[in-house]
Short mmCIF file of C-alpha atoms in Angstrom, two decimals:
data_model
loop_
_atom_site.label_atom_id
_atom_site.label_comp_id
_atom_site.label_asym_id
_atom_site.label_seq_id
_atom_site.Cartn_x
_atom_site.Cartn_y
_atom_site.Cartn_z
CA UNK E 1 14.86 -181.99 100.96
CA UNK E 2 15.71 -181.44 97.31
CA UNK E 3 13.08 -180.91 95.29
CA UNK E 4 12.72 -182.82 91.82
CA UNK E 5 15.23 -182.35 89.31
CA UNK E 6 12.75 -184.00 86.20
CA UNK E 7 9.54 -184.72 85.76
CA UNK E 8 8.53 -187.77 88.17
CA UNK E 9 5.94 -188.91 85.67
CA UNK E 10 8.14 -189.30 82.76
CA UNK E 11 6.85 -191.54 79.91
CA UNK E 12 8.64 -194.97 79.41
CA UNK E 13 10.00 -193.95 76.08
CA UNK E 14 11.94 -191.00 78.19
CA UNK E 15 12.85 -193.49 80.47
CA UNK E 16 14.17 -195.95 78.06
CA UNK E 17 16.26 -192.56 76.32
CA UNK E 18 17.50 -192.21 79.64
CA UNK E 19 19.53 -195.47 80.01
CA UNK E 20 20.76 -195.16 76.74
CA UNK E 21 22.35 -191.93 77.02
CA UNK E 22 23.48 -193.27 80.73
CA UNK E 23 25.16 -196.31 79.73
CA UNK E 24 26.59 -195.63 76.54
CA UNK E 25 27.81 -192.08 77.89
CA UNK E 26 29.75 -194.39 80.89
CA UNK E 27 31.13 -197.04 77.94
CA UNK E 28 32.40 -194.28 76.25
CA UNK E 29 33.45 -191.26 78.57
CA UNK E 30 36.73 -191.96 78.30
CA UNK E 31 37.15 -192.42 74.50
CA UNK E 32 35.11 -189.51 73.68
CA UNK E 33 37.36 -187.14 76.31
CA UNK E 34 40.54 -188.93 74.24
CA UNK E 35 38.97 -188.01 71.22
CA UNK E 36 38.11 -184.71 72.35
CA UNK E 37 41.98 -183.50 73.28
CA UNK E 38 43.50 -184.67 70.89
CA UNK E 39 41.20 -183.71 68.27
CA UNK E 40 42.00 -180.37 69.69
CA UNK E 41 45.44 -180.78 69.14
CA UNK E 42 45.24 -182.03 65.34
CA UNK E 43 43.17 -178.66 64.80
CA UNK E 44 46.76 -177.12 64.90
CA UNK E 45 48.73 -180.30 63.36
CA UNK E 46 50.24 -178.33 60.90
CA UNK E 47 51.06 -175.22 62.33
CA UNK E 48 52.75 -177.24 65.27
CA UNK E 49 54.96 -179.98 63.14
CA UNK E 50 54.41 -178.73 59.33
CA UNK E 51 53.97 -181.93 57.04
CA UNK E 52 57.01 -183.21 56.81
CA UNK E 53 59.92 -181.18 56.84
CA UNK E 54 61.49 -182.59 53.77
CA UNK E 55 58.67 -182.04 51.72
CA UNK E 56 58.70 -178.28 52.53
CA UNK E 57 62.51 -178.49 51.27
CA UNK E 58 61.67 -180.11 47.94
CA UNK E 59 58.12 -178.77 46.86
CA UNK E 60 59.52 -177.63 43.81
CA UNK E 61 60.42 -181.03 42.83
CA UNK E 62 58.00 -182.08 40.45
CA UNK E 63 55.32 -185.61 40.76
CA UNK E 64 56.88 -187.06 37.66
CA UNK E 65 60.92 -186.50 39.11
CA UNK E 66 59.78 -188.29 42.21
CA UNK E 67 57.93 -190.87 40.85
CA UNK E 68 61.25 -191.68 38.65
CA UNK E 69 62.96 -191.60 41.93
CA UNK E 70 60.98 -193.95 43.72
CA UNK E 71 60.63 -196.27 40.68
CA UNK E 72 64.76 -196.44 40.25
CA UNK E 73 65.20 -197.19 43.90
CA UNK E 74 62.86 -200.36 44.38
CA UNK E 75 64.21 -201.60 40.87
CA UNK E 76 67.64 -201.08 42.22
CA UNK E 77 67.00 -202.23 46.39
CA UNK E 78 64.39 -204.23 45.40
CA UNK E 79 65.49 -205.86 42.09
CA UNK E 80 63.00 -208.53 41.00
CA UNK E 81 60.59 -207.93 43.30
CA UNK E 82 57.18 -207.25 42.46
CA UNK E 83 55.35 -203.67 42.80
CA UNK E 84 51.71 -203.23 44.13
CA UNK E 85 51.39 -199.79 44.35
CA UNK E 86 52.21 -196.29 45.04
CA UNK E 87 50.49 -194.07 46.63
CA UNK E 88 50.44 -190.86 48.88
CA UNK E 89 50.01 -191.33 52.25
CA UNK E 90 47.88 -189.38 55.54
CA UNK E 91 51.39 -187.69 56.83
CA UNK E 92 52.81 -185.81 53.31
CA UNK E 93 54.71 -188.96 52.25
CA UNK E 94 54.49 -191.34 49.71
CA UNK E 95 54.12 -195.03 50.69
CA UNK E 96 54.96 -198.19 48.24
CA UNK E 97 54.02 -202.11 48.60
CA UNK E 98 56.65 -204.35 46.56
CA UNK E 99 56.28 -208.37 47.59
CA UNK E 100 57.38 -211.57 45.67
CA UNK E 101 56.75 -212.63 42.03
CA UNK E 102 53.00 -214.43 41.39
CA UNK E 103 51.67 -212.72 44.55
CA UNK E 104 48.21 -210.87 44.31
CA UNK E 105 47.37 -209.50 47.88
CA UNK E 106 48.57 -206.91 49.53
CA UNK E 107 49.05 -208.54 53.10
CA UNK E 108 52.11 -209.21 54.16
CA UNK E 109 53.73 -206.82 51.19
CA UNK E 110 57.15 -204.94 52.14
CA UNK E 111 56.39 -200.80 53.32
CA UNK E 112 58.09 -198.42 51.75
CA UNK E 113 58.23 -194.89 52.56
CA UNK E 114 59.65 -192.00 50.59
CA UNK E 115 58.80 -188.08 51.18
CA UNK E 116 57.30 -185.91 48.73
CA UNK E 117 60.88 -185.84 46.49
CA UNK E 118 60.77 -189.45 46.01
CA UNK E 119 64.21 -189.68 48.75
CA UNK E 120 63.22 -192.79 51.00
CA UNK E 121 63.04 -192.34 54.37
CA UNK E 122 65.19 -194.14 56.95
CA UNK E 123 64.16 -195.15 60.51
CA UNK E 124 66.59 -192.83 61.78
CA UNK E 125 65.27 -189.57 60.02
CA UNK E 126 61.80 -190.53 61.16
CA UNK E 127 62.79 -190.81 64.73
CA UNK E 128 64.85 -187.59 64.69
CA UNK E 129 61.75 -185.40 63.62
CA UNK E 130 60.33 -185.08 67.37
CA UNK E 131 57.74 -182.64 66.44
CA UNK E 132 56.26 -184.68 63.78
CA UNK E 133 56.96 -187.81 66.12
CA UNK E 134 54.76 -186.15 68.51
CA UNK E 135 51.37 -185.33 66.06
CA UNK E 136 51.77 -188.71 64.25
CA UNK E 137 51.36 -190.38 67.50
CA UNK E 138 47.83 -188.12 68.86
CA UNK E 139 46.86 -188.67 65.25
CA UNK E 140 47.61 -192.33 65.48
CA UNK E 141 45.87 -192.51 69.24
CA UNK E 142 42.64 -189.87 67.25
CA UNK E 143 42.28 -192.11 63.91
CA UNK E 144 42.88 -195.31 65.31
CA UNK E 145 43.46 -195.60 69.65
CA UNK E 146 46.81 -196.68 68.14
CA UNK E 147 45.78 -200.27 67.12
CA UNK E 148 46.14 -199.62 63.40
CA UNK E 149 43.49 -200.92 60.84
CA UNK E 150 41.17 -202.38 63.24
CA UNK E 151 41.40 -199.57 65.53
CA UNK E 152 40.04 -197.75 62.75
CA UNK E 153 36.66 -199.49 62.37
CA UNK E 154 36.29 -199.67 66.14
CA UNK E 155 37.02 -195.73 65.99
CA UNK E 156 33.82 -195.86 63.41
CA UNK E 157 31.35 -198.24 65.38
CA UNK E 158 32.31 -195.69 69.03
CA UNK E 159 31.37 -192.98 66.54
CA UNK E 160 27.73 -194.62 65.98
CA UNK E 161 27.35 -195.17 69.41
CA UNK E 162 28.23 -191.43 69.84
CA UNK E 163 25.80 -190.60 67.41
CA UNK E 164 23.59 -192.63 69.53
CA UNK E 165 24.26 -191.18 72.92
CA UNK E 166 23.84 -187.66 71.65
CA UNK E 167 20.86 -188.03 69.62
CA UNK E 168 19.39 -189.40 72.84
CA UNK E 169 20.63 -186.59 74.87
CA UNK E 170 18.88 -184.37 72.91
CA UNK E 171 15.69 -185.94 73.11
CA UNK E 172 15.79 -186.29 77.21
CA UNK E 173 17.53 -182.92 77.63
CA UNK E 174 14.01 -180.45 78.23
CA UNK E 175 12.60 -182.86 80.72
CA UNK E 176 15.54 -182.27 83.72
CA UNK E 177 16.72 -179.58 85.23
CA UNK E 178 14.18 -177.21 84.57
CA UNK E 179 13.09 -174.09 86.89
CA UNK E 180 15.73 -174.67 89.65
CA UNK E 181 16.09 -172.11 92.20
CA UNK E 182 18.58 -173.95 94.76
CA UNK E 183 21.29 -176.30 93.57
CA UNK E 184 23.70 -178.26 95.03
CA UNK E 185 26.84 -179.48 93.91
CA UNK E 186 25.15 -182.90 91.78
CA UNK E 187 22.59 -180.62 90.03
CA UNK E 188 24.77 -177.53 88.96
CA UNK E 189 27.30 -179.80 87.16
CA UNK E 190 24.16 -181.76 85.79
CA UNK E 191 22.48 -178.10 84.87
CA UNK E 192 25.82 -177.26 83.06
CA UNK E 193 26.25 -180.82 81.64
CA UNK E 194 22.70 -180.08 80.08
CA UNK E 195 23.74 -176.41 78.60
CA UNK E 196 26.89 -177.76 77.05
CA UNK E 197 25.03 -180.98 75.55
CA UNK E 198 22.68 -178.28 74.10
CA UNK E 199 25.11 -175.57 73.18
CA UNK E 200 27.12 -177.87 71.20
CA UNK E 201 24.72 -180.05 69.98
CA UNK E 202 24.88 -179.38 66.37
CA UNK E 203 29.02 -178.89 66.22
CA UNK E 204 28.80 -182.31 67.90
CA UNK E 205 26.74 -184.38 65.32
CA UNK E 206 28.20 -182.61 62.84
CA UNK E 207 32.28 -183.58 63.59
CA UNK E 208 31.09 -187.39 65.53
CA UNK E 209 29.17 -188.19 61.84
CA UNK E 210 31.91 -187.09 59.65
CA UNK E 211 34.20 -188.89 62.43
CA UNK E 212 32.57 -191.94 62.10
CA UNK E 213 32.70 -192.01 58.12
CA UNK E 214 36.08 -190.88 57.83
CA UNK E 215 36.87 -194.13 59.89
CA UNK E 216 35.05 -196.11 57.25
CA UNK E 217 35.93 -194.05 54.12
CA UNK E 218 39.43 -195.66 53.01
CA UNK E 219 37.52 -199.30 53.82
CA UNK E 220 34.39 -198.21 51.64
CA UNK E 221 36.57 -197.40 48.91
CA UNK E 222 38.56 -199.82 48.70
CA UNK E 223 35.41 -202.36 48.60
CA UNK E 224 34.27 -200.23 45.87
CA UNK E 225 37.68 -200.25 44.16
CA UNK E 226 37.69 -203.42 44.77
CA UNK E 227 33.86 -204.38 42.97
CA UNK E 228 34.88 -202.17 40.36
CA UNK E 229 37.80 -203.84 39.39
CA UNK E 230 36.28 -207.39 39.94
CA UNK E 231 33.85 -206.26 36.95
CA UNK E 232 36.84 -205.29 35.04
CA UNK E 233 39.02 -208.78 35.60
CA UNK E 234 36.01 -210.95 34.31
CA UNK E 235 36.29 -209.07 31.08
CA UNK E 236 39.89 -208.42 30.80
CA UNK E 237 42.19 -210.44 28.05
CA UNK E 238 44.96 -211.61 29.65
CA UNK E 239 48.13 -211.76 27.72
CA UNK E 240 51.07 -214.06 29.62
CA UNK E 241 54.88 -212.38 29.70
CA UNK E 242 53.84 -209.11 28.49
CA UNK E 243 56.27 -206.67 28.94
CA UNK E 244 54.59 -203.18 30.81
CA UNK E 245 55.54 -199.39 30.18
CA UNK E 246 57.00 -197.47 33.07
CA UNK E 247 55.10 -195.89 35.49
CA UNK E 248 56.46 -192.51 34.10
CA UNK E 249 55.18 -193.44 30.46
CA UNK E 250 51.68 -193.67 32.63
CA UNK E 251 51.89 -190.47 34.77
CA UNK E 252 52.77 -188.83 30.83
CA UNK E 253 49.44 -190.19 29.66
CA UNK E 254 47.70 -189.17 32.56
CA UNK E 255 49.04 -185.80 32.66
CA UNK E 256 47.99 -185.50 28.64
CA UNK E 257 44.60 -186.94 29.01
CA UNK E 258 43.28 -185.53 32.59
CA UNK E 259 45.33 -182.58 33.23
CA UNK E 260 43.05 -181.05 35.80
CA UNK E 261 43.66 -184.51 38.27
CA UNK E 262 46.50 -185.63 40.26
CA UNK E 263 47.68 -189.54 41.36
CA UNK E 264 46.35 -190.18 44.69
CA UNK E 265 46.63 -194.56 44.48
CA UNK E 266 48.51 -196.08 41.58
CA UNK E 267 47.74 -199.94 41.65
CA UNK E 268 50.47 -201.64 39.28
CA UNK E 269 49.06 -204.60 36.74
CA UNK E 270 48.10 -208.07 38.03
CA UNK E 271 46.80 -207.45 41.83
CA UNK E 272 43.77 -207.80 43.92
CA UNK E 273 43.13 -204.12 43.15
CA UNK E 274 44.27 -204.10 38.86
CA UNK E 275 42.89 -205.48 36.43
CA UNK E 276 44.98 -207.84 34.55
CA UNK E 277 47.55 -206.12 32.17
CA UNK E 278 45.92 -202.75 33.40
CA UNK E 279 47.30 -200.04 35.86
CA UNK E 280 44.43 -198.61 37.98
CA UNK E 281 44.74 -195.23 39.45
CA UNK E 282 42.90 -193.29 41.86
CA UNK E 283 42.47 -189.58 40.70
CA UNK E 284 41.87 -186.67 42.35
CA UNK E 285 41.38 -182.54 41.70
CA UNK E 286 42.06 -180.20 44.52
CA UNK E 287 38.22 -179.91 44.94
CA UNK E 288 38.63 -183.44 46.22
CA UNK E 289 36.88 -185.06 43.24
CA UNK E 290 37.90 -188.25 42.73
CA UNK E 291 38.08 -190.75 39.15
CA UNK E 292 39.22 -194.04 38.68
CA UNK E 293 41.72 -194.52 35.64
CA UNK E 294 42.47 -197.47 33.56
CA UNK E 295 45.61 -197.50 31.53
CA UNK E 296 46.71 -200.42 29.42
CA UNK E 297 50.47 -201.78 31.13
CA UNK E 298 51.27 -202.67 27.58
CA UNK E 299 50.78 -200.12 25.33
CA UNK E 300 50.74 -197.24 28.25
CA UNK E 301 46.74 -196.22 26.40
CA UNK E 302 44.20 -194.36 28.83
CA UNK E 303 41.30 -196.96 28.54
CA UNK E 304 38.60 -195.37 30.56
CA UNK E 305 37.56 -193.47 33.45
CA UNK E 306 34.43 -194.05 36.25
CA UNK E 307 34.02 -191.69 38.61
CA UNK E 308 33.17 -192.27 41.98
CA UNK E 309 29.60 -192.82 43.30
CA UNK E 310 28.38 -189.43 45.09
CA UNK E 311 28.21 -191.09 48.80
CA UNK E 312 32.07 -191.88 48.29
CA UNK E 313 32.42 -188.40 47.56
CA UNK E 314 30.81 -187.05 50.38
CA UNK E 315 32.91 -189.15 52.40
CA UNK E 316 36.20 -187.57 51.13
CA UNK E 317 34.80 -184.09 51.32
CA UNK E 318 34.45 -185.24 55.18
CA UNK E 319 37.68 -184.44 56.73
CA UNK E 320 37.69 -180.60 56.65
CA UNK E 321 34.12 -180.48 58.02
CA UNK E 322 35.81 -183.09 60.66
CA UNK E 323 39.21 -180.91 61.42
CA UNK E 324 37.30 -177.52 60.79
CA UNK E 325 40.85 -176.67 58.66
CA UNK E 326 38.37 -174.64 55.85
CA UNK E 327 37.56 -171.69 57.36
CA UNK E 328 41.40 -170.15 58.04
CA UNK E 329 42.26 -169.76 61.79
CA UNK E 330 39.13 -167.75 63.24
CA UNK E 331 37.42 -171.50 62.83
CA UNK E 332 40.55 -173.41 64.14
CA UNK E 333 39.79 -171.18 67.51
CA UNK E 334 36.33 -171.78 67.31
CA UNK E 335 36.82 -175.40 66.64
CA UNK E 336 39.67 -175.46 69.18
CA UNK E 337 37.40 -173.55 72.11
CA UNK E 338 34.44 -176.10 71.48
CA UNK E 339 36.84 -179.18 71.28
CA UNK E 340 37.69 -177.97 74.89
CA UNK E 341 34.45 -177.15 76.30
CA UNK E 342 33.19 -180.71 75.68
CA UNK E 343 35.66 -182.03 77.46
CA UNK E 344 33.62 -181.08 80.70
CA UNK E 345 30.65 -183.52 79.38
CA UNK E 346 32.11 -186.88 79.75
CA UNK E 347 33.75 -185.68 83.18
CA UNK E 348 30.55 -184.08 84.49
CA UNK E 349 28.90 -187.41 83.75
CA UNK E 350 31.69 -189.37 85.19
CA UNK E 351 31.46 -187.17 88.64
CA UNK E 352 27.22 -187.06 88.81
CA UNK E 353 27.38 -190.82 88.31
CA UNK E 354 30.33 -191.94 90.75
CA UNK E 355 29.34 -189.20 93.18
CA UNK E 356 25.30 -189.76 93.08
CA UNK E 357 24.77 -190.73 96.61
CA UNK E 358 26.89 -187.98 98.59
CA UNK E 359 25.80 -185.78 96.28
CA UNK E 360 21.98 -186.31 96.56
CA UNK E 361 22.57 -186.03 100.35
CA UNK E 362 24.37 -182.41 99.79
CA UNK E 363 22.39 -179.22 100.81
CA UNK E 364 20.78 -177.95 97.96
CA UNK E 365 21.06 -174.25 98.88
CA UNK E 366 25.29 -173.91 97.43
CA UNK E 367 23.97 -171.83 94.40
CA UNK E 368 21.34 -170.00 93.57
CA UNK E 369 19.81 -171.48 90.50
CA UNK E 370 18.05 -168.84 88.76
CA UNK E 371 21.06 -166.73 87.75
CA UNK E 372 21.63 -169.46 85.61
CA UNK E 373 19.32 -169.49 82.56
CA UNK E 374 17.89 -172.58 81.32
CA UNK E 375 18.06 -173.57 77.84
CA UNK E 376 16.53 -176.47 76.13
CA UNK E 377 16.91 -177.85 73.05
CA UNK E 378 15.79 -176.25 70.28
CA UNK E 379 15.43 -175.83 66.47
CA UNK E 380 17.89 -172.89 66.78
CA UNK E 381 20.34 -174.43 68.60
CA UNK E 382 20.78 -176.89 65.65
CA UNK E 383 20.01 -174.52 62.59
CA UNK E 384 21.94 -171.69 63.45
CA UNK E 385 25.05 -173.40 64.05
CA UNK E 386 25.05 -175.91 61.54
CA UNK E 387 24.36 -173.18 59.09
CA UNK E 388 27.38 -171.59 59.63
CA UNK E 389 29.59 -174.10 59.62
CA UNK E 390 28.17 -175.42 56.01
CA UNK E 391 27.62 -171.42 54.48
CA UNK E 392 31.51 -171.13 55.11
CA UNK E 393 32.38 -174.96 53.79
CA UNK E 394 30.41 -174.08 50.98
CA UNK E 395 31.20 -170.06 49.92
CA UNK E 396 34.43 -169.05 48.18
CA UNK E 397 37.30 -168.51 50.26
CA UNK E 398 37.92 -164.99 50.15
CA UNK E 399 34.49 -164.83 52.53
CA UNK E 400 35.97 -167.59 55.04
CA UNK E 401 37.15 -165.03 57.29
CA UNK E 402 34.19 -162.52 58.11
CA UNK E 403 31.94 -165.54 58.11
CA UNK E 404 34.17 -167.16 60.47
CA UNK E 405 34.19 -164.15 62.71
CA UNK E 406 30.28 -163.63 62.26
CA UNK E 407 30.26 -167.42 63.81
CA UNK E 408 32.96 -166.61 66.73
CA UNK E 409 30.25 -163.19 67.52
CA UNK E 410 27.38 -165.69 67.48
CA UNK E 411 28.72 -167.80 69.84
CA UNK E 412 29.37 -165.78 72.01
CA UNK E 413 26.21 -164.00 72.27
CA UNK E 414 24.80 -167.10 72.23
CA UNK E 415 27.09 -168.58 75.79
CA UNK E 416 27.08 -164.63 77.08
CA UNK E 417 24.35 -166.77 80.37
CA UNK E 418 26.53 -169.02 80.78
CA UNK E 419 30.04 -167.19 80.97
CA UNK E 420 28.43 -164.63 83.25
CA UNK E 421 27.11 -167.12 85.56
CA UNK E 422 30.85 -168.51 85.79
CA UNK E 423 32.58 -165.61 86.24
CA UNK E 424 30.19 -164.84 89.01
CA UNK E 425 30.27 -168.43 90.41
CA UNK E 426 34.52 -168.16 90.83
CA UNK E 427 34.20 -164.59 92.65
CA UNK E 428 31.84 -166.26 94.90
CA UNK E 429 34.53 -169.21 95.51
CA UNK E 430 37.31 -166.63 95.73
CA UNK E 431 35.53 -164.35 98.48
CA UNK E 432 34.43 -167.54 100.47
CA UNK E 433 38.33 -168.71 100.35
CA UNK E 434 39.33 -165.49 101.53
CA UNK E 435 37.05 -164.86 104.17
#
């Protein structure tokens, strides 16, 4: 008879723990696996399909020449059509929205895309870049389970539920599994389920949270955008026919007035996200700091600048804590090796659940359990970890890679029970094959 795998006397609160982390580890097993891989792969996206080929060809065309580019080509293909914006895009492009006279929202606006020289960029050139082809679409399938904008937010409400399941792990994870000498089949992949869950506990919240608020980020801002410019319309004196400055005469002013910042969204006069007579235009530094620029369309004058609210910034400073792309390519291996290893939790819970029955019913004399180390959660587990991955966001880079490698050592001191005990376990399989 197998003997108890948790404590039979477990408080209702445990209980309760328990069937959260059950069913919302089921719901989303398959999403978070998904997410896992291809995650995985993204780690590398641009070592294995470098953004965009034609940028790489034309870096040393200037902002301002391909600005004039893109401007000259709607105003030519698109000759009394109405611009919305420009702005650079997720994939080293630059995208533009151009719709009909007297329109205001951006829904239904024409796409335009253009790479970083300001050449546009045909179907057919798109489709001929396989590589690229390839990451866009496990991006697409990672950012959004390819169903665009909405996909997004449901990516962000999985990634609370993540949160949720995790959190919960962690609480129920001391109370099973503990002081096993036999195991069977059921409670090995359970007692490794539990390791893992523990092992990466603190990677784990850390790249689910900043997951989940990168799917919200570009929504957040944009409401805030949005508010902010709403406070600027109710103000704004609006003068009819005016004639506007090019959008070169504003990337001059900017360039004069807030050298340090680059264009990230330029939102042309008279739309749901301008003020009227105004161009609005999202700024940004290459330490990801972001302003919000008003220029007068009529006289071409930098009006004012607000700078975003420090919760929007911590969402934008998100993404490399998400990718683990900060640390040079020590972390991409580390991030790569523990984007991997998860992989076994949602299938481990997949198998224990499906398999329950047969499995309970299994000998429980397979393995011998106490070559295999229990851990439980602890404040270590979470401190150490998380420390490292935050000292190296946070130091210069020139320390990125000894820190890095200090984190790659740690780890594997810290799994050395774990490794040993599967090394040992696949000799054991490979003798019994053999014999």
């Amino acid at each position: 008879m197998i003997g108890p795998v948790f404590i039979l006397d477990m408080s209702s609160l445990i209980r309760k723990l328990l069937k959260i982390h059950r069913i919302l580890g089921l719901v989303l097993a398959v999403n978070f696996l998904i997410l896992g891989l291809t995650g995985v792969v993204l780690v590398w996206r641009h070592e294995l399909a470098p953004v965009q080929a034609v940028e790489q060809r034309t870096s040393f065309i200037s902002e301002k020449s391909s600005l004039s580019k893109i401007e000259n080509f709607i105003s030519t293909k698109y000759e009394g059509k109405k611009v919305l914006s420009i702005f650079k895009g997720d994939d080293g492009d630059i995208n533009a929205r151009v719709t009909e006279p007297g329109i205001e929202k951006f829904k239904g606006a024409t796409r335009l895309k253009f790479d970083m020289a300001g050449n546009a960029i045909d179907k057919e050139f798109v489709k001929s870049q396989t590589s690229n082809k390839v990451i866009d679409f496990i991006l697409k399938l990672h950012r959004e389970l390819l169903l665009g904008g909405k996909g997004k937010i449901l990516i962000g409400l999985m990634g609370l539920f993540f949160l949720i399941a995790l959190i919960s792990g962690a609480l129920i994870s001391n109370k099973f599994y503990r002081n096993i000498r036999n195991m069977n089949s059921r409670i090995l992949l359970g007692r490794f389920h539990k390791i893992i869950g523990v092992k990466t506990c603190a990677w784990l919240l850390i790249v689910t949270f900043t997951g989940t608020i990168l799917a919200f980020n570009s929504t957040l801002i944009g409401l805030f955008l949005r508010d902010n410019v709403r406070a600027q319309q109710e103000n704004a004196r609006v003068i009819e026919n005016a004639t506007y400055v090019s959008v070169l005469d504003i990337y001059d002013e900017l360039k004069e007035k807030l050298p340090h910042l680059e264009y990230d969204f330029i939102s042309f006069p008279d739309n749901e996200f301008s003020v009227p007579n105004h161009f609005v235009i999202l700024m940004e530094n290459e330490e990801h700091h972001h302003e919000i620029a008003y220029v007068d369309a009529i006289t071409g004058s930098l009006i004012r600048t607000v700078s975003l609210p420090w919760y929007l910034e911590l969402l934008i400073l998100s993404e490399p804590l998400h990718f683990g792309d900060y640390g040079g390519v020590i972390l991409k291996v580390i991030w790569s090796i523990l984007g991997l290893v998860i992989s076994f939790i949602p299938i481990s819970g997949i198998y224990i659940f499906l398999f329950r029955k047969r499995l309970l019913s299994s000998t429980s004399k397979m393995y011998d359990g106490s070559t295999l180390n229990d851990v439980n959660i602890s404040l270590n587990e979470i401190v150490l970890p998380s420390a490292f991955i935050f000292i190296i966001f946070i130091v210069s880079s020139d320390y990125n890679w000894p820190l890095s490698g200090l984190f790659l050592i740690y780890l594997g001191i810290s799994w050395k029970d774990i490794l040993s005990f599967t090394l040992r376990l696949k000799d054991k399989v490979v003798r019994k094959e053999v014999s």
